[in-house]
CSV table of C-alpha atoms in Angstrom, one decimal:
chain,number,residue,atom,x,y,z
A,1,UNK,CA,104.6,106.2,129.0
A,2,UNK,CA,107.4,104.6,127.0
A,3,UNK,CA,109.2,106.4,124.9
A,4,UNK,CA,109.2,103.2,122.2
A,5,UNK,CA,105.5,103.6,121.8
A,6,UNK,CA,106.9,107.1,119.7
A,7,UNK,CA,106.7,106.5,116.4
A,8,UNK,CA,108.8,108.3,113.4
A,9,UNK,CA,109.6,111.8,114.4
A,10,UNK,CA,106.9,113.3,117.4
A,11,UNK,CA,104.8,116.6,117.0
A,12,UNK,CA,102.8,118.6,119.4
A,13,UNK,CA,99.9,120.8,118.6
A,14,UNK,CA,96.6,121.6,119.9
A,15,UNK,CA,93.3,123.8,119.5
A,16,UNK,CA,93.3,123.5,115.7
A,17,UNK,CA,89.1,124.6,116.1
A,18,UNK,CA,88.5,123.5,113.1
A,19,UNK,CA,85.2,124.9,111.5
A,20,UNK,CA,84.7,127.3,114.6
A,21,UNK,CA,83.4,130.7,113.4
A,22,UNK,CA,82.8,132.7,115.9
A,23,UNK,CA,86.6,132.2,116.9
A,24,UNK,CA,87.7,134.3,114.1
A,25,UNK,CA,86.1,137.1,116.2
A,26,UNK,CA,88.6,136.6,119.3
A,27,UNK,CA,91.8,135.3,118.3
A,28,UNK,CA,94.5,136.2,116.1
A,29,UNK,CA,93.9,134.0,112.7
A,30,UNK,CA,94.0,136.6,109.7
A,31,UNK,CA,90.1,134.9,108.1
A,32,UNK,CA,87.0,136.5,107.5
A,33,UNK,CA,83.9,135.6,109.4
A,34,UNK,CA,82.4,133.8,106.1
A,35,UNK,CA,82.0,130.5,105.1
A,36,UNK,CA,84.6,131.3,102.5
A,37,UNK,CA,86.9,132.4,105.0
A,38,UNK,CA,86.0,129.5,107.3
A,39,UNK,CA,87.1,127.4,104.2
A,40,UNK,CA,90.4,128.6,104.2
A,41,UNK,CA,91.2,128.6,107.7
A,42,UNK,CA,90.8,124.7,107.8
A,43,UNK,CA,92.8,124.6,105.0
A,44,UNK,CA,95.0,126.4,106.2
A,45,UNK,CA,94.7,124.2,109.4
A,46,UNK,CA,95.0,120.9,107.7
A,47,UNK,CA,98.4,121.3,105.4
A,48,UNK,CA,100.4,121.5,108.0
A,49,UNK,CA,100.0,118.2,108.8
A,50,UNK,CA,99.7,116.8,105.3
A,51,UNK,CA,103.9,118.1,104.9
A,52,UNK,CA,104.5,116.5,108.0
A,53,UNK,CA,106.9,113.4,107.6
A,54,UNK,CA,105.4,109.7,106.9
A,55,UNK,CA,104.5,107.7,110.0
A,56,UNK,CA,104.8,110.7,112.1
A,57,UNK,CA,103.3,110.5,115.9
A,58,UNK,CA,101.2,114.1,116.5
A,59,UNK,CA,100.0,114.7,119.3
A,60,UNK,CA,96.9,117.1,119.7
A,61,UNK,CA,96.8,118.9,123.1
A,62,UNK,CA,92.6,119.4,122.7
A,63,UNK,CA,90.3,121.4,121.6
A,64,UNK,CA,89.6,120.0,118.0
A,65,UNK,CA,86.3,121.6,117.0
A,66,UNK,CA,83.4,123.2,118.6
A,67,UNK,CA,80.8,121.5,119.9
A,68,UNK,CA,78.1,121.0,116.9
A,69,UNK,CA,79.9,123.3,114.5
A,70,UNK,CA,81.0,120.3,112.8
A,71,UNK,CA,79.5,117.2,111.8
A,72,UNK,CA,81.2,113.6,112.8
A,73,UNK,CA,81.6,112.3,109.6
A,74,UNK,CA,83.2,116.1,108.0
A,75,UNK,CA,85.3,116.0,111.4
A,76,UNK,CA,86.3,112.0,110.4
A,77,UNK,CA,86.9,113.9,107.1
A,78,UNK,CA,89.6,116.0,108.6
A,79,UNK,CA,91.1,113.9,111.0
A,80,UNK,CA,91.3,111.0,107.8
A,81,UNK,CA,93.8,113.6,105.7
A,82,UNK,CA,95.6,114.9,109.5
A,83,UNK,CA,96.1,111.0,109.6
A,84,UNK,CA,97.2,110.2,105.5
A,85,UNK,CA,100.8,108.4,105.3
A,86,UNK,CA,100.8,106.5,108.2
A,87,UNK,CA,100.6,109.4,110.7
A,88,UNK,CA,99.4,108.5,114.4
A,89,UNK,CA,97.1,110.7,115.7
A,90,UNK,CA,97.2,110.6,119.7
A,91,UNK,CA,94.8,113.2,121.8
A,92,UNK,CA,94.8,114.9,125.0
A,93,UNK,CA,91.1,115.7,125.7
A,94,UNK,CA,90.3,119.4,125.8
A,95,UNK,CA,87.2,121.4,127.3
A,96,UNK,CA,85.6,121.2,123.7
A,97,UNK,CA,86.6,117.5,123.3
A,98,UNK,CA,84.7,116.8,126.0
A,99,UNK,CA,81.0,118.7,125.1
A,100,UNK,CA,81.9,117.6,121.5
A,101,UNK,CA,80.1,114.1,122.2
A,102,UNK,CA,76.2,114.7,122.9
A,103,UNK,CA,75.9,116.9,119.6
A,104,UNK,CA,77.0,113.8,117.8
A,105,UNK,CA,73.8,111.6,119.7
A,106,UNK,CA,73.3,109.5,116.2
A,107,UNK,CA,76.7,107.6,116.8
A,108,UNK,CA,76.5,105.3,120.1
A,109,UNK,CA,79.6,106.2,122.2
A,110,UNK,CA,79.7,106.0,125.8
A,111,UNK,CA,82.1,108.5,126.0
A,112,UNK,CA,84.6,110.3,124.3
A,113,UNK,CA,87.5,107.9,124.5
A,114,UNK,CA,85.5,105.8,122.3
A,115,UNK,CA,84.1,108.6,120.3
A,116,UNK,CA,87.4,110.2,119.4
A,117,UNK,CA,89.1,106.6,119.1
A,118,UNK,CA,86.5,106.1,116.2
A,119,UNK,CA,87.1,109.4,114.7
A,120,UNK,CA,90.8,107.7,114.1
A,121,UNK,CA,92.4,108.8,117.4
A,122,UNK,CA,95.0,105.9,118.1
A,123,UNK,CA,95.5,106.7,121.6
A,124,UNK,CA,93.0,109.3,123.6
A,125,UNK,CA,94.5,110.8,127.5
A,126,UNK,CA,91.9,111.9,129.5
A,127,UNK,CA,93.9,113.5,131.9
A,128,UNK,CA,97.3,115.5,131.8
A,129,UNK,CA,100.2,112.9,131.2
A,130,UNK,CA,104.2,112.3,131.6
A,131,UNK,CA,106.3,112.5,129.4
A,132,UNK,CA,110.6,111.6,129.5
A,133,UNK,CA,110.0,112.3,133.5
A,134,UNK,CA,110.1,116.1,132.5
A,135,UNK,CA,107.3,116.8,130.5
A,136,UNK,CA,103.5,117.5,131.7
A,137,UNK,CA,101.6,117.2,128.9
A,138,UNK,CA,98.3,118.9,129.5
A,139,UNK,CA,95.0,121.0,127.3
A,140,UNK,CA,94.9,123.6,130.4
A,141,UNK,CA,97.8,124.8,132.0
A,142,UNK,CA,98.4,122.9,135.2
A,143,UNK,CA,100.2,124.7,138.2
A,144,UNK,CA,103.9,124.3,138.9
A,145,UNK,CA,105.2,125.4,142.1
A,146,UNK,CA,108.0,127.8,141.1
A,147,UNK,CA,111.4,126.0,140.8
A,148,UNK,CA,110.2,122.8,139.6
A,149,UNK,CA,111.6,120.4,137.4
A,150,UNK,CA,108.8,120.3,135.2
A,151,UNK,CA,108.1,121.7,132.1
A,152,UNK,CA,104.3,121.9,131.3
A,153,UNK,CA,103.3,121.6,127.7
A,154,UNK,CA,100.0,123.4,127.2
A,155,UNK,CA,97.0,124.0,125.0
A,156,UNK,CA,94.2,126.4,125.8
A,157,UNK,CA,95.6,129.3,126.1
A,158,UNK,CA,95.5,130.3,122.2
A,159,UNK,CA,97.6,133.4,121.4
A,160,UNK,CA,98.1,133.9,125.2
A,161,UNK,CA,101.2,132.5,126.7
A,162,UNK,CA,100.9,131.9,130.2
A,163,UNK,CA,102.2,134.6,132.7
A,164,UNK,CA,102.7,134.8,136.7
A,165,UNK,CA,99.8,135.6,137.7
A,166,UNK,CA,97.8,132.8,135.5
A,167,UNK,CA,96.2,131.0,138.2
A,168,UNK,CA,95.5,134.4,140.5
A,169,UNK,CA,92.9,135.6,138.0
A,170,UNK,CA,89.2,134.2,137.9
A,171,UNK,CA,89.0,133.8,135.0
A,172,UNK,CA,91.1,131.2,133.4
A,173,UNK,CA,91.9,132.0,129.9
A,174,UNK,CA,91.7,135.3,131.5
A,175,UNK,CA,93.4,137.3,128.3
A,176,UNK,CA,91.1,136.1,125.8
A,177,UNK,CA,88.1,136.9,127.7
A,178,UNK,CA,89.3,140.3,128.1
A,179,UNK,CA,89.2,140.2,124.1
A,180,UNK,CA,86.0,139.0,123.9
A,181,UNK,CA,84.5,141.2,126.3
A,182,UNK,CA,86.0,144.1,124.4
A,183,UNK,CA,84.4,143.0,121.2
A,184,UNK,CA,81.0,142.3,123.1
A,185,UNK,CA,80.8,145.9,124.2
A,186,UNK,CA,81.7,147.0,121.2
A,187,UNK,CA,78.3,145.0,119.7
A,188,UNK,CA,76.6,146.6,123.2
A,189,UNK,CA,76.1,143.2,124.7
A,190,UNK,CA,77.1,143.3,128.3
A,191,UNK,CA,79.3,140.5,129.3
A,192,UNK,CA,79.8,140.0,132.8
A,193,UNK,CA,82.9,138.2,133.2
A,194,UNK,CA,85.6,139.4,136.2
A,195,UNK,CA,89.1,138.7,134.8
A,196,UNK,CA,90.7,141.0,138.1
A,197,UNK,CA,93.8,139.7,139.6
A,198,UNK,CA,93.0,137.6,143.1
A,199,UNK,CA,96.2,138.3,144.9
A,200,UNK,CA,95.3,136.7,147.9
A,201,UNK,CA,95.7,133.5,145.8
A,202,UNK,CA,99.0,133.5,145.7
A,203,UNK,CA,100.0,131.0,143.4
A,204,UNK,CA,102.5,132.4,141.2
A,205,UNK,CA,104.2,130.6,138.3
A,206,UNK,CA,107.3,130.8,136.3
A,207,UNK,CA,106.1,131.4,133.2
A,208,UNK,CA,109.6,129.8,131.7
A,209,UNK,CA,108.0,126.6,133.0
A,210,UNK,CA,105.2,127.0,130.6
A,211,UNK,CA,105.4,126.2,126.4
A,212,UNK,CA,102.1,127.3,124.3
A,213,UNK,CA,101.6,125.0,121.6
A,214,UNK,CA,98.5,126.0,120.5
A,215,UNK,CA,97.9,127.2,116.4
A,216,UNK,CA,97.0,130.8,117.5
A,217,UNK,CA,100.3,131.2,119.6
A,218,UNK,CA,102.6,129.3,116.9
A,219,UNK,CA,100.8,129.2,113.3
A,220,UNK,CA,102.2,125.7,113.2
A,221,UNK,CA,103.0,122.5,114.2
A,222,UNK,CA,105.9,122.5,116.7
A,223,UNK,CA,108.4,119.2,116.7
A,224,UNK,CA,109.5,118.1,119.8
A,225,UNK,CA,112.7,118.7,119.0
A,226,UNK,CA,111.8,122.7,118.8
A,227,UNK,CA,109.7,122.4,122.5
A,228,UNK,CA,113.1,121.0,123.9
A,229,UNK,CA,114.8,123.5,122.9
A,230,UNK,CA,112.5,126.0,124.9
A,231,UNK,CA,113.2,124.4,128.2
């Protein structure tokens, strides 16, 4: 990717989850399980980018909404103010991104590059991308061989930064599941999920190679100039 095709000053975010409910329950973001509460937390979401500088490029790692907790015309709603005074809205697809689609079968899309393009999304990445030859771009966490010269810029993950044994654990947003199977037993729901470290994997990580973008890890929008700074 060129770095002309940046526009105004560039910012990096990801797994905003807007309208998502039951999310409240399992990560870090201060709301209350109510529609009032789920009120605030989208405003709370979407002001951030409303004080971001005109004709700014943001760059969304994934993980918008969830699934059909949201409608496509109120998520065109959000993503219309996230895009007010000239902003340019570009989009890594996440996990969510992706079963977003089929709940939203009265709009004809053929797949979610067109479906998120329409939503206002002026460039949508399928896959994990490049960025200055030093940046990996990604929603999930990708593995990086200890020593590289990569940085990998991440979604996914939430409040959970990623740590060595990351990609050693079955699960893969291992730490959050361990939340949520805490608060399932706590309800007496069994949830059988194995988050158990898999040495025999092997594939440790630096976790200095790793930078969490993600709303629950940073409670804002980061620039680019603060991710440089981290590597």
């Amino acid at each position: 990717m060129a770095d002309g095709e940046i526009n105004g000053k560039f910012f990096i975010t990801s797994d905003t989850h807007v309208s998502h409910k039951n999310l409240i329950y399992y990560s870090n973001r201060p709301y209350e399980p109510t529609e009032e509460g789920l009120k605030q937390m989208n405003e709370d979401l979407l002001k951030p980018f409303d004080e971001l500088p005109r004709g700014s490029t943001i760059l969304n790692l994934g993980d918008i909404c969830m699934n059909d907790n949201v409608s496509f015309q109120e998520l065109k709603t959000y993503i219309d103010r996230m895009r007010e005074n000239d902003k340019h809205l570009w989009l890594v697809l996440g996990n969510h991104d992706r079963d977003t689609m089929p709940y939203h079968s009265g709009h004809n899309y053929d797949n979610p590059i067109d479906f998120f393009t329409a939503l206002g999304f002026e460039k949508v990445f399928e896959y994990p991308f490049i960025y200055e030859g030093k940046y990996i771009f990604s929603h999930e966490p990708v593995y990086l061989r200890p020593g590289t010269n990569f940085y990998n810029v991440h979604g996914h993950t939430h409040q959970f930064p990623v740590d060595a044994n990351y990609f050693n654990r079955d699960c893969e947003n291992w730490a959050m599941m361990e939340v949520v199977k805490k608060y399932m037993l706590t309800k007496q729901k069994n949830l059988d999920i194995d988050t158990s470290v898999k040495s025999s994997y092997g594939k440790l990580v630096d976790p200095l190679d790793y930078i969490d973008v993600c709303w629950d890890y940073n409670h804002k929008i980061l620039s680019f100039e603060e991710i440089a700074k981290k590597c």
